[in-house]
mmCIF file of C-alpha atoms and ligand atoms in Angstrom:
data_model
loop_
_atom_site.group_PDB
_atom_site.id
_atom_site.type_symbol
_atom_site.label_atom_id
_atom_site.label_comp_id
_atom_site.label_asym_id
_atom_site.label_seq_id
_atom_site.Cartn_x
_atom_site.Cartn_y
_atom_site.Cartn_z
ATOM 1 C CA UNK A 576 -182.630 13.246 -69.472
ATOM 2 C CA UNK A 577 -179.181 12.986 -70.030
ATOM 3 C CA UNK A 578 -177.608 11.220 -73.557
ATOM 4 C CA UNK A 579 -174.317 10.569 -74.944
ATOM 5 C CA UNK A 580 -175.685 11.030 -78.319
ATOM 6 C CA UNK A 581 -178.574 13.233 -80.167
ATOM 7 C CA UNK A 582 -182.085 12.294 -79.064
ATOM 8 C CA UNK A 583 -184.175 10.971 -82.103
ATOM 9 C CA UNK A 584 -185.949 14.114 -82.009
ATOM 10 C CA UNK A 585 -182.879 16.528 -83.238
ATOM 11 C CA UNK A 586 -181.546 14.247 -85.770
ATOM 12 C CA UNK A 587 -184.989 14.425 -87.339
ATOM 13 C CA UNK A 588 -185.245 17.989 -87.051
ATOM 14 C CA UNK A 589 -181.466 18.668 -88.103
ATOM 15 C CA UNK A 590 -182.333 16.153 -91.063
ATOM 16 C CA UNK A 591 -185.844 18.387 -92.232
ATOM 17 C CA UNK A 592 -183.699 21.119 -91.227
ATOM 18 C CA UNK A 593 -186.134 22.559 -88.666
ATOM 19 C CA UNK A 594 -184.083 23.106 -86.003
ATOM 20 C CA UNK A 595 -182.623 26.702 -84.437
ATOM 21 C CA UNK A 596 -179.646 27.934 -86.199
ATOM 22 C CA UNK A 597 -177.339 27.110 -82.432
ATOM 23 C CA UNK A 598 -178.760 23.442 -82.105
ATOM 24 C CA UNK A 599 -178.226 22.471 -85.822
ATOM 25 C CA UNK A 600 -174.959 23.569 -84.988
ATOM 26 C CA UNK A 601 -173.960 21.285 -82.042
ATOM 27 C CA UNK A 602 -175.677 18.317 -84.567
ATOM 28 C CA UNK A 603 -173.283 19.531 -87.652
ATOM 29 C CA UNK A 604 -170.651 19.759 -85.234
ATOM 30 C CA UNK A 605 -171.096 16.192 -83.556
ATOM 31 C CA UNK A 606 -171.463 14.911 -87.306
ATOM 32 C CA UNK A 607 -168.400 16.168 -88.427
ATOM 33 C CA UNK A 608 -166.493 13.986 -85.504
ATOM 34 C CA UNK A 609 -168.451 11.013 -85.422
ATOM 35 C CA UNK A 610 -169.305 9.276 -88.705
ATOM 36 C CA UNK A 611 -171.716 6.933 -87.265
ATOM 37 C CA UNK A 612 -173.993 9.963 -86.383
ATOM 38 C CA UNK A 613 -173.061 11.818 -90.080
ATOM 39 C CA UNK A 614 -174.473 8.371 -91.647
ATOM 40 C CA UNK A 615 -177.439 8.479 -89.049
ATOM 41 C CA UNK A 616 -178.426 12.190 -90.256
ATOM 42 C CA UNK A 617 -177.213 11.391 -93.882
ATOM 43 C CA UNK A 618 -180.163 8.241 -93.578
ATOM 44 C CA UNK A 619 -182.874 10.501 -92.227
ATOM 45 C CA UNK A 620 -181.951 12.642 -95.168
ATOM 46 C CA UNK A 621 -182.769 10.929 -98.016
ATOM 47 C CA UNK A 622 -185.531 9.201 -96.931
ATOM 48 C CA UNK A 623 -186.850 13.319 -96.882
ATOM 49 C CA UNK A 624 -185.433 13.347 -99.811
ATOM 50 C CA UNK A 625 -186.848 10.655 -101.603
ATOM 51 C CA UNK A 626 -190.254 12.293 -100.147
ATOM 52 C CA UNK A 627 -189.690 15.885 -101.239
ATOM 53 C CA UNK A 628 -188.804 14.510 -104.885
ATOM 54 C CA UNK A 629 -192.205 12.670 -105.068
ATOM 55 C CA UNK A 630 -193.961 16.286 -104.427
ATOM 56 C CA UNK A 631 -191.695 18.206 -106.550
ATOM 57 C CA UNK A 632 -192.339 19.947 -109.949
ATOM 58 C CA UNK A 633 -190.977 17.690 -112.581
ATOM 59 C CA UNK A 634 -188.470 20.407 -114.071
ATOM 60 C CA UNK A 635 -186.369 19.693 -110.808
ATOM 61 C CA UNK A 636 -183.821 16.696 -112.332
ATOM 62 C CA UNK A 637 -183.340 13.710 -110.780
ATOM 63 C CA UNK A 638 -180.776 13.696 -107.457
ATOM 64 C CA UNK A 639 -180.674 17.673 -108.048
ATOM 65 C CA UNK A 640 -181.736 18.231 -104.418
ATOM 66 C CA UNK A 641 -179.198 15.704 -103.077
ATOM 67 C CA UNK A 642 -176.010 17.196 -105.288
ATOM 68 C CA UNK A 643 -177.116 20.544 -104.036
ATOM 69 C CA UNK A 644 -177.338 19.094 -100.044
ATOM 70 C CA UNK A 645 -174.393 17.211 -100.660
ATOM 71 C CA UNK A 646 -171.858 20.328 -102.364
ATOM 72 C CA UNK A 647 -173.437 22.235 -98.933
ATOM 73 C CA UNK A 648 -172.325 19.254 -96.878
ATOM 74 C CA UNK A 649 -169.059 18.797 -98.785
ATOM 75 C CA UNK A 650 -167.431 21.823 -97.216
ATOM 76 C CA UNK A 651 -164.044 21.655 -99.573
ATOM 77 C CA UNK A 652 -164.087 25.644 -99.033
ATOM 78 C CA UNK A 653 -163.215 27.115 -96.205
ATOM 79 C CA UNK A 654 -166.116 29.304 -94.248
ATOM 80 C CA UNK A 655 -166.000 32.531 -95.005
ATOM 81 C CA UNK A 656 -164.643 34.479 -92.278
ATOM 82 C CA UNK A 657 -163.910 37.714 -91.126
ATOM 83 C CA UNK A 658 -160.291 36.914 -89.113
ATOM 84 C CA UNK A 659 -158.461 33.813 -90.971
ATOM 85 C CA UNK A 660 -158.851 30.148 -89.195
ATOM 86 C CA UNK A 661 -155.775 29.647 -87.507
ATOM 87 C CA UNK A 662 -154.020 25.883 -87.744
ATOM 88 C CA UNK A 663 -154.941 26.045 -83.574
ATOM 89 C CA UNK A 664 -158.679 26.550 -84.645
ATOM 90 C CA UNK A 665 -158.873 23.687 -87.066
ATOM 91 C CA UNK A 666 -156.950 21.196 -84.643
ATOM 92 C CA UNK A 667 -159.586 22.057 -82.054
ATOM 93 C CA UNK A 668 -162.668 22.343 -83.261
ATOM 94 C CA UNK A 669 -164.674 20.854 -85.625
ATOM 95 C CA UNK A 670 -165.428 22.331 -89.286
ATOM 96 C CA UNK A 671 -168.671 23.902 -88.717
ATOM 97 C CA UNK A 672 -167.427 25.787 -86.329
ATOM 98 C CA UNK A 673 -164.841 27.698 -87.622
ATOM 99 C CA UNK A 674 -166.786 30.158 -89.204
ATOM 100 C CA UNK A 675 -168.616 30.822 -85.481
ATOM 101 C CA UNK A 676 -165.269 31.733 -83.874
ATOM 102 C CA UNK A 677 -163.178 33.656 -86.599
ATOM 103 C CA UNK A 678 -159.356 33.451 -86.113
ATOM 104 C CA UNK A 679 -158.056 31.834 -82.936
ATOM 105 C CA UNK A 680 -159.671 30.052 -80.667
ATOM 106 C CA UNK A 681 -156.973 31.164 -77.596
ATOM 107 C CA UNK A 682 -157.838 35.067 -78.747
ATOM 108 C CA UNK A 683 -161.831 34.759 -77.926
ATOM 109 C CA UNK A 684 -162.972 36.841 -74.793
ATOM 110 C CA UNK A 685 -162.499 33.670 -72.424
ATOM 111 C CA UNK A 686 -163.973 34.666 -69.118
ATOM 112 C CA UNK A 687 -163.703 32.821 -65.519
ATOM 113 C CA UNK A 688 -166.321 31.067 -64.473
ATOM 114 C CA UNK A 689 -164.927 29.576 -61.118
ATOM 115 C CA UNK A 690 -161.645 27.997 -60.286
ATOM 116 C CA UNK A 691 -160.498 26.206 -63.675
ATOM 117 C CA UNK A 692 -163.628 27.077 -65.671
ATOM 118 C CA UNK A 693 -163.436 29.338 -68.552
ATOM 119 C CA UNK A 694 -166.084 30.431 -70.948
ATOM 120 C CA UNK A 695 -165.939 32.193 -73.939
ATOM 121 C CA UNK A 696 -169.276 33.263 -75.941
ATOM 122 C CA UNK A 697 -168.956 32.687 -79.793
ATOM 123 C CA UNK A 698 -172.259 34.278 -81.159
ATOM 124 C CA UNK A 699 -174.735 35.957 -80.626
ATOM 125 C CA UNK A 700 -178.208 34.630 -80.846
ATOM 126 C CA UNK A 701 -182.175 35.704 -79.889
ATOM 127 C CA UNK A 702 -182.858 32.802 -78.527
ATOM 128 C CA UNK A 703 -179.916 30.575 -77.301
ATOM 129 C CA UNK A 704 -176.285 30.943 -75.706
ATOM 130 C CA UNK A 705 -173.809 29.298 -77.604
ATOM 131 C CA UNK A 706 -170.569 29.349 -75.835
ATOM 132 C CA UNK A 707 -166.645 27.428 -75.687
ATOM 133 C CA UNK A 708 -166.131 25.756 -72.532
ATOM 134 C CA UNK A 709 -162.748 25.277 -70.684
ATOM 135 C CA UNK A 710 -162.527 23.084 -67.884
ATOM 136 C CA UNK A 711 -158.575 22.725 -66.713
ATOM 137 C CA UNK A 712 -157.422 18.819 -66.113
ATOM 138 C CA UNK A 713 -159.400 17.636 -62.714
ATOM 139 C CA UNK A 714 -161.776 21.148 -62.395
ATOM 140 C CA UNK A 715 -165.158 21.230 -62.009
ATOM 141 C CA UNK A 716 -168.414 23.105 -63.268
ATOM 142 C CA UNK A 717 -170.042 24.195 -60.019
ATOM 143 C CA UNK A 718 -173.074 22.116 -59.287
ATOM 144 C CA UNK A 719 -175.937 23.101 -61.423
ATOM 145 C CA UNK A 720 -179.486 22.388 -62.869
ATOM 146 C CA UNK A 721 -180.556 24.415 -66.040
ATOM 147 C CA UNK A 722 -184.053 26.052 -66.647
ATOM 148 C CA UNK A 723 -184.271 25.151 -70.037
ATOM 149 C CA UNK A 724 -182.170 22.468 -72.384
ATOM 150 C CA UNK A 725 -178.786 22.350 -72.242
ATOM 151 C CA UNK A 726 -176.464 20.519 -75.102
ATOM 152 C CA UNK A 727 -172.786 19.945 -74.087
ATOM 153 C CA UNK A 728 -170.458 18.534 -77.163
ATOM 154 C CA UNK A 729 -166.681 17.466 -75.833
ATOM 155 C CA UNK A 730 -164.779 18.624 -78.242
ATOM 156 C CA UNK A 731 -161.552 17.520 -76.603
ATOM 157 C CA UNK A 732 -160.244 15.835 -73.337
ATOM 158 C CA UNK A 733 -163.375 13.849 -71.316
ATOM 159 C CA UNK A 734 -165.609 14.477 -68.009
ATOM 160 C CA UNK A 735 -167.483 12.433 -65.492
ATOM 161 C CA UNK A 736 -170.769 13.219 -64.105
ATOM 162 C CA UNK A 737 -171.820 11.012 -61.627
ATOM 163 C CA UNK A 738 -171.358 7.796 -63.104
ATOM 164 C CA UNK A 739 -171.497 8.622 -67.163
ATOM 165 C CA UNK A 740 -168.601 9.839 -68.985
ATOM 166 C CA UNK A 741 -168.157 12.130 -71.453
ATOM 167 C CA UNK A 742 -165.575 12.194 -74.148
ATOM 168 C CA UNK A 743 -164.484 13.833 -77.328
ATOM 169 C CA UNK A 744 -167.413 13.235 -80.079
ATOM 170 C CA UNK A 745 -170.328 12.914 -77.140
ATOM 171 C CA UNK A 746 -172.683 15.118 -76.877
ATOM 172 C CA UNK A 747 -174.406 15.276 -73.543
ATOM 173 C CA UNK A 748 -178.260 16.419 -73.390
ATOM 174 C CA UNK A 749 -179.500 17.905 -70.174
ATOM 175 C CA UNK A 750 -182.733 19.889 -68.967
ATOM 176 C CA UNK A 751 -184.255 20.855 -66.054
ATOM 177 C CA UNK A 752 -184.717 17.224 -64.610
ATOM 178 C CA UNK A 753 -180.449 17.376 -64.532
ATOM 179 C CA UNK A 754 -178.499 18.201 -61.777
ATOM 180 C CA UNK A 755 -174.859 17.816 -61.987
ATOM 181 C CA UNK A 756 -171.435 18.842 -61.729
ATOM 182 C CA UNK A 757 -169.242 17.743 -64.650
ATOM 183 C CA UNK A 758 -165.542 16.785 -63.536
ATOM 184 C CA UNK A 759 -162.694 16.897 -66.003
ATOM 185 C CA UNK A 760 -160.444 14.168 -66.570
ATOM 186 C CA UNK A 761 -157.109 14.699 -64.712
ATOM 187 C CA UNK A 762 -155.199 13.513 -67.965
ATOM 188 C CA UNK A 763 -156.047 17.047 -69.407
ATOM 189 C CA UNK A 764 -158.376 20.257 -70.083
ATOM 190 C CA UNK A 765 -161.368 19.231 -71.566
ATOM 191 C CA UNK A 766 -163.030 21.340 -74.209
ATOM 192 C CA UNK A 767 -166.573 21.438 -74.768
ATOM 193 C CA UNK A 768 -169.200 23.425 -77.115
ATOM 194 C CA UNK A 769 -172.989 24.301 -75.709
ATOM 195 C CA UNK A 770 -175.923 25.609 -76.020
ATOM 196 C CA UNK A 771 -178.220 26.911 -73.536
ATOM 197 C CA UNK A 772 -181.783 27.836 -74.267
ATOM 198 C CA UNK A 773 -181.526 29.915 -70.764
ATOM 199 C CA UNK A 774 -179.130 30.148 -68.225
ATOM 200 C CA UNK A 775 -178.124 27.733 -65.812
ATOM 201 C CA UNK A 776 -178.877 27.704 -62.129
ATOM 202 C CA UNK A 777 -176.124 26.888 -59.436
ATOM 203 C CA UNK A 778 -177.890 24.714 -56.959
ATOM 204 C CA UNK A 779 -174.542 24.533 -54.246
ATOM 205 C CA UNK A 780 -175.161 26.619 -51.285
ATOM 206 C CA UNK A 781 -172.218 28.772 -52.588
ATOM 207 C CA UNK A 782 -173.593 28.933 -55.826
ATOM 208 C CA UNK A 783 -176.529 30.122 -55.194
ATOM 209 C CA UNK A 784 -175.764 33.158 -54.095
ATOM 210 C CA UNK A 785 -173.658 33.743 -57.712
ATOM 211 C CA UNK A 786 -177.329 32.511 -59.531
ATOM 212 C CA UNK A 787 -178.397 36.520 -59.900
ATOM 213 C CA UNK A 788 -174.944 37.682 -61.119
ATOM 214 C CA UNK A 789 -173.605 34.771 -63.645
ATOM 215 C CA UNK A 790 -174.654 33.692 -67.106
ATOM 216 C CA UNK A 791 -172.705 30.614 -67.304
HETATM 217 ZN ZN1 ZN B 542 -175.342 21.517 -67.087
#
């Protein structure tokens, strides 16, 4: 399975709002850059909403579930945050997550991952990884497969893999039928937000032996 775009299945749980807190976000996140997915989710929203008013107590007024989902949505006010959103923040990353990464984006704990791969961990969660990922102009994730989902949103610059590319707004959907080795465009760094419901597993012969001692 690999998509450029949310499956049907997460835009109808982001929508009914079932989803874990870490795969709303990527959704929210996507939303915010691509208006033809906001308009998909904002769709699939009030046709829930138009069901939840038909079951709801008649002292609820009219469109007083969609003001409140839309003043959520609206987002005039800044997140609240510990460190203050830097202008470098907000020109790289998407609204919703702001409030995930506090202050800079350059500041977070960015870690090596391999020659020209960087990650940087942005929350922590029970269940799922959600980390920043830095891939220099022309590097290369090490060849991997993944033991559970994986959700990659390009946040800035583009990959390959194989023959699909990824650019700024996609969101790429992998599992453990996926192996690959995303490729950054030489024209620049590409910047990417995921989430991993485990970690991944490095399938080169090299890479293997790093499987017991990296959480990518
Ligand atoms: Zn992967």
């Amino acid at each position: 399975m690999k998509t450029h775009a949310p499956t049907p299945e997460l835009l109808l749980g982001y929508a009914a709002g079932t989803l874990p807190e870490p795969v709303a976000l990527a959704v929210a996140a996507q939303a915010a850059m691509r208006p033809d997915v906001a308009a998909g989710i904002a769709r699939l929203e009030a046709t829930g909403g138009a069901l939840l008013e038909g079951i709801a107590p008649a002292t609820l007024s009219a469109g007083a579930l969609e003001r409140a989902v839309a003043a959520l949505e609206r987002g005039d006010a800044d997140p609240i945050t510990e460190m203050p959103v830097t202008a470098n923040t907000r020109a790289l990353l998407p609204r919703p997550l702001w409030a995930y990464v506090q202050g800079d984006v350059d500041a977070l704990p960015w870690r090596k991952r391999g020659a020209g791969v960087f990650t940087a961990a942005i929350a922590g969660h029970d269940l799922h990884q959600m980390r920043l990922l830095r891939i220099e102009a022309g590097r290369s994730v090490p060849q991997h497969t993944h033991r559970g989902f994986e959700l990659t949103l390009v946040l800035k610059g583009a990959y390959a893999d194989g023959a699909d590319r990824f650019a700024a707004g996609d969101l790429q959907v992998a599992d453990a039928t996926v192996t690959h080795k995303p490729v950054a465009d030489r024209a620049g760094e590409c910047l990417c937000f995921a989430v991993l419901d485990a970690p991944i597993r490095f399938t080169s012969p090299l890479g293997r032996l790093a499987n017991p001692f990296v959480k990518l």
